[in-house]
PDB file of C-alpha atoms in Angstrom:
ATOM      1  CA  MET A   1     -44.842 -12.069  -2.694  1.00 89.00           C
ATOM      2  CA  ASN A   2     -42.166 -12.942  -0.147  1.00 92.00           C
ATOM      3  CA  VAL A   3     -38.731 -11.316  -0.189  1.00 95.00           C
ATOM      4  CA  VAL A   4     -35.754 -12.028   2.068  1.00 97.00           C
ATOM      5  CA  VAL A   5     -33.297  -9.145   2.490  1.00 97.00           C
ATOM      6  CA  PHE A   6     -29.869  -9.802   3.973  1.00 97.00           C
ATOM      7  CA  SER A   7     -29.133  -6.388   5.380  1.00 95.00           C
ATOM      8  CA  GLY A   8     -27.418  -4.518   8.199  1.00 86.00           C
ATOM      9  CA  THR A   9     -26.749  -1.558   5.900  1.00 90.00           C
ATOM     10  CA  THR A  10     -28.453   1.786   5.324  1.00 90.00           C
ATOM     11  CA  GLU A  11     -29.462   0.868   1.782  1.00 92.00           C
ATOM     12  CA  GLY A  12     -30.801  -2.495   2.971  1.00 93.00           C
ATOM     13  CA  ARG A  13     -33.022  -0.813   5.534  1.00 94.00           C
ATOM     14  CA  GLU A  14     -34.328   1.675   2.994  1.00 94.00           C
ATOM     15  CA  LEU A  15     -35.062  -1.011   0.406  1.00 95.00           C
ATOM     16  CA  SER A  16     -36.849  -3.258   2.894  1.00 95.00           C
ATOM     17  CA  ARG A  17     -39.182  -0.402   3.823  1.00 94.00           C
ATOM     18  CA  GLN A  18     -39.851   0.383   0.169  1.00 95.00           C
ATOM     19  CA  LEU A  19     -40.664  -3.272  -0.479  1.00 95.00           C
ATOM     20  CA  ALA A  20     -43.031  -3.415   2.487  1.00 94.00           C
ATOM     21  CA  ALA A  21     -44.771  -0.276   1.214  1.00 93.00           C
ATOM     22  CA  LEU A  22     -45.627  -2.236  -1.946  1.00 92.00           C
ATOM     23  CA  GLY A  23     -47.439  -4.805   0.166  1.00 92.00           C
ATOM     24  CA  ILE A  24     -44.637  -7.362  -0.072  1.00 94.00           C
ATOM     25  CA  GLU A  25     -43.960  -9.673   2.862  1.00 94.00           C
ATOM     26  CA  VAL A  26     -40.373  -8.910   3.848  1.00 96.00           C
ATOM     27  CA  THR A  27     -37.969 -10.838   6.077  1.00 96.00           C
ATOM     28  CA  VAL A  28     -34.830  -8.922   6.976  1.00 96.00           C
ATOM     29  CA  SER A  29     -31.820 -10.877   8.210  1.00 96.00           C
ATOM     30  CA  VAL A  30     -29.246  -8.958  10.256  1.00 95.00           C
ATOM     31  CA  ALA A  31     -26.176 -10.385  11.962  1.00 91.00           C
ATOM     32  CA  THR A  32     -26.138  -8.361  15.184  1.00 89.00           C
ATOM     33  CA  PRO A  33     -28.466  -6.776  17.769  1.00 91.00           C
ATOM     34  CA  LEU A  34     -27.135  -3.397  16.624  1.00 88.00           C
ATOM     35  CA  GLY A  35     -28.341  -4.198  13.106  1.00 89.00           C
ATOM     36  CA  ALA A  36     -31.768  -5.120  14.466  1.00 91.00           C
ATOM     37  CA  GLU A  37     -31.892  -1.895  16.477  1.00 90.00           C
ATOM     38  CA  GLU A  38     -31.088   0.157  13.398  1.00 89.00           C
ATOM     39  CA  GLN A  39     -33.669  -1.711  11.313  1.00 90.00           C
ATOM     40  CA  GLY A  40     -36.412  -0.953  13.826  1.00 88.00           C
ATOM     41  CA  GLU A  41     -39.969  -2.204  13.642  1.00 87.00           C
ATOM     42  CA  ARG A  42     -42.169  -1.665  10.638  1.00 87.00           C
ATOM     43  CA  SER A  43     -45.443  -3.240   9.524  1.00 90.00           C
ATOM     44  CA  GLY A  44     -44.869  -5.954   6.923  1.00 90.00           C
ATOM     45  CA  ILE A  45     -41.252  -6.554   7.972  1.00 94.00           C
ATOM     46  CA  THR A  46     -40.030  -9.452  10.100  1.00 94.00           C
ATOM     47  CA  VAL A  47     -36.500  -9.129  11.457  1.00 95.00           C
ATOM     48  CA  HIS A  48     -34.290 -12.175  12.005  1.00 94.00           C
ATOM     49  CA  CYS A  49     -31.283 -11.367  14.204  1.00 94.00           C
ATOM     50  CA  GLY A  50     -28.173 -13.540  14.387  1.00 93.00           C
ATOM     51  CA  ARG A  51     -25.371 -14.819  12.183  1.00 92.00           C
ATOM     52  CA  LEU A  52     -26.529 -17.695   9.992  1.00 94.00           C
ATOM     53  CA  THR A  53     -24.712 -20.749   8.728  1.00 93.00           C
ATOM     54  CA  PRO A  54     -25.118 -21.522   4.994  1.00 91.00           C
ATOM     55  CA  GLU A  55     -27.634 -24.220   5.958  1.00 93.00           C
ATOM     56  CA  GLU A  56     -29.642 -21.762   8.062  1.00 95.00           C
ATOM     57  CA  MET A  57     -29.610 -19.281   5.186  1.00 96.00           C
ATOM     58  CA  THR A  58     -31.032 -21.945   2.894  1.00 96.00           C
ATOM     59  CA  ALA A  59     -33.774 -22.731   5.423  1.00 95.00           C
ATOM     60  CA  LEU A  60     -34.665 -19.029   5.742  1.00 96.00           C
ATOM     61  CA  LEU A  61     -34.996 -18.793   1.956  1.00 96.00           C
ATOM     62  CA  GLN A  62     -37.495 -21.640   1.670  1.00 93.00           C
ATOM     63  CA  GLY A  63     -40.677 -20.311   0.091  1.00 90.00           C
ATOM     64  CA  ALA A  64     -39.171 -16.905  -0.748  1.00 94.00           C
ATOM     65  CA  ASP A  65     -39.774 -15.490  -4.228  1.00 93.00           C
ATOM     66  CA  LEU A  66     -36.680 -13.304  -4.182  1.00 95.00           C
ATOM     67  CA  CYS A  67     -33.530 -12.762  -2.146  1.00 96.00           C
ATOM     68  CA  VAL A  68     -31.832  -9.371  -1.996  1.00 97.00           C
ATOM     69  CA  ASP A  69     -28.236  -9.304  -0.828  1.00 97.00           C
ATOM     70  CA  ALA A  70     -27.828  -5.854   0.725  1.00 96.00           C
ATOM     71  CA  THR A  71     -24.822  -6.708   2.865  1.00 95.00           C
ATOM     72  CA  HIS A  72     -21.780  -4.422   3.092  1.00 91.00           C
ATOM     73  CA  PRO A  73     -19.642  -4.102  -0.082  1.00 91.00           C
ATOM     74  CA  TYR A  74     -16.697  -5.699   1.756  1.00 91.00           C
ATOM     75  CA  ALA A  75     -18.665  -8.620   3.235  1.00 90.00           C
ATOM     76  CA  VAL A  76     -17.296 -11.019   0.627  1.00 91.00           C
ATOM     77  CA  GLU A  77     -17.846 -14.216   2.600  1.00 93.00           C
ATOM     78  CA  ALA A  78     -21.435 -13.306   3.457  1.00 94.00           C
ATOM     79  CA  THR A  79     -22.223 -12.619  -0.199  1.00 95.00           C
ATOM     80  CA  ARG A  80     -20.630 -15.898  -1.251  1.00 94.00           C
ATOM     81  CA  ASN A  81     -22.731 -17.822   1.296  1.00 96.00           C
ATOM     82  CA  ILE A  82     -25.941 -16.027   0.329  1.00 96.00           C
ATOM     83  CA  ARG A  83     -25.397 -16.801  -3.359  1.00 96.00           C
ATOM     84  CA  ALA A  84     -24.799 -20.466  -2.554  1.00 96.00           C
ATOM     85  CA  ALA A  85     -27.880 -20.638  -0.316  1.00 96.00           C
ATOM     86  CA  CYS A  86     -30.043 -19.126  -3.059  1.00 96.00           C
ATOM     87  CA  LYS A  87     -28.773 -21.701  -5.535  1.00 96.00           C
ATOM     88  CA  THR A  88     -29.572 -24.524  -3.118  1.00 95.00           C
ATOM     89  CA  ALA A  89     -33.005 -23.142  -2.254  1.00 95.00           C
ATOM     90  CA  GLY A  90     -33.845 -22.292  -5.882  1.00 95.00           C
ATOM     91  CA  THR A  91     -34.488 -18.656  -4.949  1.00 95.00           C
ATOM     92  CA  GLU A  92     -33.889 -15.759  -7.337  1.00 95.00           C
ATOM     93  CA  TYR A  93     -30.875 -13.716  -6.226  1.00 96.00           C
ATOM     94  CA  ARG A  94     -30.287  -9.975  -6.629  1.00 96.00           C
ATOM     95  CA  ARG A  95     -27.282  -8.013  -5.365  1.00 97.00           C
ATOM     96  CA  LEU A  96     -27.952  -4.441  -4.220  1.00 96.00           C
ATOM     97  CA  LEU A  97     -24.905  -2.336  -5.050  1.00 92.00           C
ATOM     98  CA  ARG A  98     -23.674   0.674  -3.121  1.00 89.00           C
ATOM     99  CA  PRO A  99     -22.254   3.332  -5.473  1.00 86.00           C
ATOM    100  CA  GLU A 100     -18.476   3.707  -5.295  1.00 86.00           C
ATOM    101  CA  SER A 101     -16.843   6.972  -4.272  1.00 88.00           C
ATOM    102  CA  PRO A 102     -14.514   9.087  -6.388  1.00 88.00           C
ATOM    103  CA  LEU A 103     -11.036   8.885  -4.867  1.00 90.00           C
ATOM    104  CA  PRO A 104      -9.262  12.194  -4.196  1.00 90.00           C
ATOM    105  CA  ALA A 105      -5.945  12.894  -5.890  1.00 91.00           C
ATOM    106  CA  GLY A 106      -3.061  11.627  -3.804  1.00 93.00           C
ATOM    107  CA  SER A 107      -4.992   8.700  -2.309  1.00 96.00           C
ATOM    108  CA  MET A 108      -3.058   5.486  -1.805  1.00 97.00           C
ATOM    109  CA  VAL A 109      -5.064   2.371  -2.704  1.00 96.00           C
ATOM    110  CA  PHE A 110      -4.254  -1.149  -1.535  1.00 97.00           C
ATOM    111  CA  ALA A 111      -5.831  -4.494  -2.395  1.00 94.00           C
ATOM    112  CA  SER A 112      -6.346  -5.481   1.237  1.00 95.00           C
ATOM    113  CA  ALA A 113      -5.892  -4.336   4.823  1.00 96.00           C
ATOM    114  CA  ALA A 114      -2.826  -6.578   5.049  1.00 96.00           C
ATOM    115  CA  HIS A 115      -1.224  -4.809   2.074  1.00 97.00           C
ATOM    116  CA  ALA A 116      -1.953  -1.418   3.664  1.00 97.00           C
ATOM    117  CA  ALA A 117      -0.419  -2.624   6.931  1.00 97.00           C
ATOM    118  CA  GLY A 118       2.685  -3.784   5.081  1.00 97.00           C
ATOM    119  CA  PHE A 119       3.181  -0.283   3.725  1.00 98.00           C
ATOM    120  CA  LEU A 120       2.529   1.363   7.104  1.00 98.00           C
ATOM    121  CA  ALA A 121       5.072  -0.906   8.767  1.00 97.00           C
ATOM    122  CA  ARG A 122       7.732   1.020   6.850  1.00 97.00           C
ATOM    123  CA  THR A 123       6.490   4.415   8.072  1.00 97.00           C
ATOM    124  CA  GLN A 124       6.217   6.400  11.280  1.00 97.00           C
ATOM    125  CA  GLY A 125       3.274   8.308  12.738  1.00 97.00           C
ATOM    126  CA  ASN A 126      -0.135   7.638  14.214  1.00 98.00           C
ATOM    127  CA  VAL A 127      -2.732   5.720  12.223  1.00 98.00           C
ATOM    128  CA  LEU A 128      -6.506   6.203  12.420  1.00 98.00           C
ATOM    129  CA  LEU A 129      -8.070   2.871  11.489  1.00 97.00           C
ATOM    130  CA  ALA A 130     -11.584   3.352  10.149  1.00 96.00           C
ATOM    131  CA  THR A 131     -11.735  -0.142   8.663  1.00 95.00           C
ATOM    132  CA  GLY A 132     -13.699  -1.862  11.434  1.00 90.00           C
ATOM    133  CA  ALA A 133     -12.830  -4.246  14.249  1.00 92.00           C
ATOM    134  CA  LYS A 134     -12.661  -7.299  11.977  1.00 90.00           C
ATOM    135  CA  GLU A 135      -9.619  -5.886  10.173  1.00 93.00           C
ATOM    136  CA  LEU A 136      -7.590  -5.122  13.303  1.00 95.00           C
ATOM    137  CA  SER A 137      -5.608  -8.359  13.170  1.00 93.00           C
ATOM    138  CA  ALA A 138      -4.201  -7.336   9.788  1.00 95.00           C
ATOM    139  CA  PHE A 139      -2.379  -4.450  11.484  1.00 96.00           C
ATOM    140  CA  ALA A 140      -0.602  -6.628  14.067  1.00 92.00           C
ATOM    141  CA  VAL A 141       2.686  -5.856  12.267  1.00 94.00           C
ATOM    142  CA  LEU A 142       2.463  -2.289  13.596  1.00 96.00           C
ATOM    143  CA  GLU A 143       3.285  -1.062  17.072  1.00 96.00           C
ATOM    144  CA  PRO A 144      -0.097  -1.016  18.909  1.00 96.00           C
ATOM    145  CA  ALA A 145       0.639   2.436  20.360  1.00 97.00           C
ATOM    146  CA  ARG A 146       0.497   3.839  16.777  1.00 97.00           C
ATOM    147  CA  LEU A 147      -3.005   2.496  16.199  1.00 98.00           C
ATOM    148  CA  PHE A 148      -6.125   4.547  16.831  1.00 98.00           C
ATOM    149  CA  PRO A 149      -9.008   2.256  15.820  1.00 97.00           C
ATOM    150  CA  ARG A 150     -12.550   3.541  15.464  1.00 97.00           C
ATOM    151  CA  VAL A 151     -14.940   0.676  16.183  1.00 96.00           C
ATOM    152  CA  LEU A 152     -18.609   0.141  16.951  1.00 93.00           C
ATOM    153  CA  PRO A 153     -19.580   0.604  20.620  1.00 93.00           C
ATOM    154  CA  THR A 154     -20.061  -3.107  21.220  1.00 91.00           C
ATOM    155  CA  ARG A 155     -18.337  -5.683  23.427  1.00 92.00           C
ATOM    156  CA  GLU A 156     -16.966  -7.318  20.300  1.00 92.00           C
ATOM    157  CA  GLY A 157     -15.467  -4.065  19.056  1.00 94.00           C
ATOM    158  CA  ILE A 158     -13.686  -3.301  22.323  1.00 96.00           C
ATOM    159  CA  ALA A 159     -12.568  -6.914  22.706  1.00 96.00           C
ATOM    160  CA  ALA A 160     -10.964  -6.849  19.251  1.00 95.00           C
ATOM    161  CA  CYS A 161      -8.979  -3.750  20.235  1.00 96.00           C
ATOM    162  CA  GLU A 162      -7.860  -5.354  23.499  1.00 96.00           C
ATOM    163  CA  THR A 163      -6.808  -8.540  21.697  1.00 94.00           C
ATOM    164  CA  ALA A 164      -4.723  -6.396  19.341  1.00 94.00           C
ATOM    165  CA  GLY A 165      -3.030  -4.783  22.348  1.00 95.00           C
ATOM    166  CA  VAL A 166      -4.302  -1.298  21.524  1.00 97.00           C
ATOM    167  CA  PRO A 167      -4.100   1.063  24.530  1.00 97.00           C
ATOM    168  CA  HIS A 168      -7.556   1.972  25.796  1.00 96.00           C
ATOM    169  CA  ARG A 169      -6.790   5.677  25.439  1.00 97.00           C
ATOM    170  CA  ASN A 170      -6.415   5.109  21.669  1.00 97.00           C
ATOM    171  CA  ILE A 171      -9.860   3.544  21.157  1.00 97.00           C
ATOM    172  CA  THR A 172     -12.820   5.475  19.760  1.00 97.00           C
ATOM    173  CA  ALA A 173     -16.017   3.437  20.164  1.00 96.00           C
ATOM    174  CA  MET A 174     -18.757   5.223  18.249  1.00 94.00           C
ATOM    175  CA  GLN A 175     -21.323   4.453  15.597  1.00 91.00           C
ATOM    176  CA  GLY A 176     -20.962   6.334  12.311  1.00 86.00           C
ATOM    177  CA  PRO A 177     -21.178   7.760   9.815  1.00 90.00           C
ATOM    178  CA  PHE A 178     -19.176  10.712  11.116  1.00 94.00           C
ATOM    179  CA  SER A 179     -19.254  14.368  10.143  1.00 97.00           C
ATOM    180  CA  TYR A 180     -16.335  16.192   8.585  1.00 97.00           C
ATOM    181  CA  ALA A 181     -15.956  18.252  11.773  1.00 98.00           C
ATOM    182  CA  LEU A 182     -15.778  15.202  14.031  1.00 97.00           C
ATOM    183  CA  ASN A 183     -13.272  13.483  11.731  1.00 97.00           C
ATOM    184  CA  CYS A 184     -11.074  16.581  11.811  1.00 98.00           C
ATOM    185  CA  ALA A 185     -11.340  16.870  15.591  1.00 97.00           C
ATOM    186  CA  LEU A 186     -10.320  13.249  16.155  1.00 97.00           C
ATOM    187  CA  MET A 187      -7.430  13.474  13.727  1.00 97.00           C
ATOM    188  CA  LYS A 188      -6.096  16.626  15.362  1.00 97.00           C
ATOM    189  CA  GLN A 189      -6.630  15.231  18.869  1.00 97.00           C
ATOM    190  CA  PHE A 190      -4.597  12.109  18.107  1.00 97.00           C
ATOM    191  CA  SER A 191      -2.035  13.710  15.738  1.00 98.00           C
ATOM    192  CA  ILE A 192      -3.042  11.339  12.945  1.00 98.00           C
ATOM    193  CA  ARG A 193      -0.576  10.969  10.072  1.00 98.00           C
ATOM    194  CA  TYR A 194      -2.416   8.216   8.153  1.00 98.00           C
ATOM    195  CA  LEU A 195      -6.137   7.545   7.777  1.00 98.00           C
ATOM    196  CA  VAL A 196      -6.997   4.015   6.642  1.00 98.00           C
ATOM    197  CA  THR A 197     -10.530   3.428   5.415  1.00 97.00           C
ATOM    198  CA  LYS A 198     -12.676   1.332   3.129  1.00 94.00           C
ATOM    199  CA  ASP A 199     -14.770   2.909   0.396  1.00 92.00           C
ATOM    200  CA  GLY A 200     -18.067   2.839   2.255  1.00 86.00           C
ATOM    201  CA  GLY A 201     -19.634   5.241  -0.223  1.00 86.00           C
ATOM    202  CA  ALA A 202     -21.720   8.283   0.616  1.00 85.00           C
ATOM    203  CA  VAL A 203     -23.799   6.450   3.242  1.00 85.00           C
ATOM    204  CA  GLY A 204     -20.570   5.390   4.968  1.00 87.00           C
ATOM    205  CA  GLY A 205     -19.276   8.959   5.215  1.00 91.00           C
ATOM    206  CA  PHE A 206     -16.353   8.412   2.844  1.00 94.00           C
ATOM    207  CA  ALA A 207     -16.276  11.973   1.492  1.00 94.00           C
ATOM    208  CA  GLU A 208     -16.187  13.414   5.024  1.00 96.00           C
ATOM    209  CA  LYS A 209     -13.218  11.216   5.918  1.00 96.00           C
ATOM    210  CA  ALA A 210     -11.358  12.004   2.710  1.00 96.00           C
ATOM    211  CA  GLN A 211     -11.824  15.758   3.120  1.00 96.00           C
ATOM    212  CA  ALA A 212     -10.763  15.643   6.756  1.00 97.00           C
ATOM    213  CA  ALA A 213      -7.586  13.769   5.839  1.00 97.00           C
ATOM    214  CA  GLN A 214      -6.747  16.333   3.171  1.00 96.00           C
ATOM    215  CA  ASP A 215      -7.410  19.318   5.419  1.00 97.00           C
ATOM    216  CA  THR A 216      -5.432  17.954   8.384  1.00 97.00           C
ATOM    217  CA  GLY A 217      -2.460  16.908   6.257  1.00 96.00           C
ATOM    218  CA  ALA A 218      -2.944  13.159   6.734  1.00 98.00           C
ATOM    219  CA  GLN A 219      -2.323  10.575   4.025  1.00 98.00           C
ATOM    220  CA  LEU A 220      -5.549   8.879   2.891  1.00 98.00           C
ATOM    221  CA  ILE A 221      -5.168   5.112   2.481  1.00 98.00           C
ATOM    222  CA  VAL A 222      -8.071   3.228   0.905  1.00 97.00           C
ATOM    223  CA  VAL A 223      -8.581  -0.529   0.977  1.00 96.00           C
ATOM    224  CA  ARG A 224      -9.897  -1.352  -2.482  1.00 92.00           C
ATOM    225  CA  ARG A 225     -13.490  -2.512  -2.746  1.00 89.00           C
ATOM    226  CA  PRO A 226     -13.974  -6.062  -4.111  1.00 88.00           C
ATOM    227  CA  ALA A 227     -15.240  -6.052  -7.701  1.00 85.00           C
ATOM    228  CA  GLU A 228     -18.820  -7.251  -8.102  1.00 86.00           C
ATOM    229  CA  ASN A 229     -21.900  -6.966 -10.271  1.00 89.00           C
ATOM    230  CA  GLY A 230     -25.344  -5.989  -9.080  1.00 93.00           C
ATOM    231  CA  GLN A 231     -28.252  -3.611  -9.378  1.00 94.00           C
ATOM    232  CA  THR A 232     -29.598  -0.381  -7.973  1.00 93.00           C
ATOM    233  CA  ALA A 233     -32.530  -0.232  -5.576  1.00 93.00           C
ATOM    234  CA  ALA A 234     -34.704   1.188  -8.369  1.00 94.00           C
ATOM    235  CA  GLN A 235     -33.931  -1.801 -10.597  1.00 94.00           C
ATOM    236  CA  ILE A 236     -34.731  -4.295  -7.850  1.00 94.00           C
ATOM    237  CA  LEU A 237     -37.967  -2.520  -7.008  1.00 93.00           C
ATOM    238  CA  ALA A 238     -38.936  -2.567 -10.698  1.00 92.00           C
ATOM    239  CA  ARG A 239     -38.349  -6.334 -10.773  1.00 88.00           C
ATOM    240  CA  CYS A 240     -40.594  -6.809  -7.733  1.00 88.00           C
ATOM    241  CA  LYS A 241     -43.320  -4.717  -9.302  1.00 86.00           C
ATOM    242  CA  GLU A 242     -43.168  -6.925 -12.425  1.00 85.00           C
ATOM    243  CA  VAL A 243     -43.754 -10.014 -10.262  1.00 78.00           C
ATOM    244  CA  LEU A 244     -46.600  -8.346  -8.393  1.00 77.00           C
ATOM    245  CA  VAL A 245     -48.347  -7.534 -11.676  1.00 62.00           C
TER     246      VAL A 245
END
């Protein structure tokens, strides 16, 4: 049995290793060298590194018995392209869902980063952006000196901050998830009044961010997760075992 896993997430890495342990031939597609580094090397798993066009996705799926979309919950475009590629290639598609987090009382929830930025434009105080480098452009309506983005320690992450005009002293370039203590320390260090985050679930350290915001007196702002349907890792594994039998 051949399975292609579009990953780059903690749950994608775990599932690919579980599939390989069943004797399944697994190809893991990750977009960046950092994703490949995190995936590591494991017998039975072939890692393909690099962003793929829809046509390249279709080519990668040729001959695969199953495709598992384990991309990030907010990677809407990637999921749309993977679904389309599966349809073209005639490959069975399964979406691996990351459980959502309970939102603390007092949280402010917005439909998009742009909506959150619109609200923040009417406020004062420093903003810790834990939404990733790709969302930085949405906050261009704010004074760059207010922004304290936390991005991956990559050239792309730093470049996005520079393009947004964020002062270098405001940039935190680290790979998460982050502990409650580190979140608190950063928020106190930078006098953070608002923490903006996505619901990355338990594996994304959401609870630690939410608790740190509450305990440091910052307002928690959550960009709503796109609605989608999918399955748990256990359900996908059960499906693979059915095929193997």
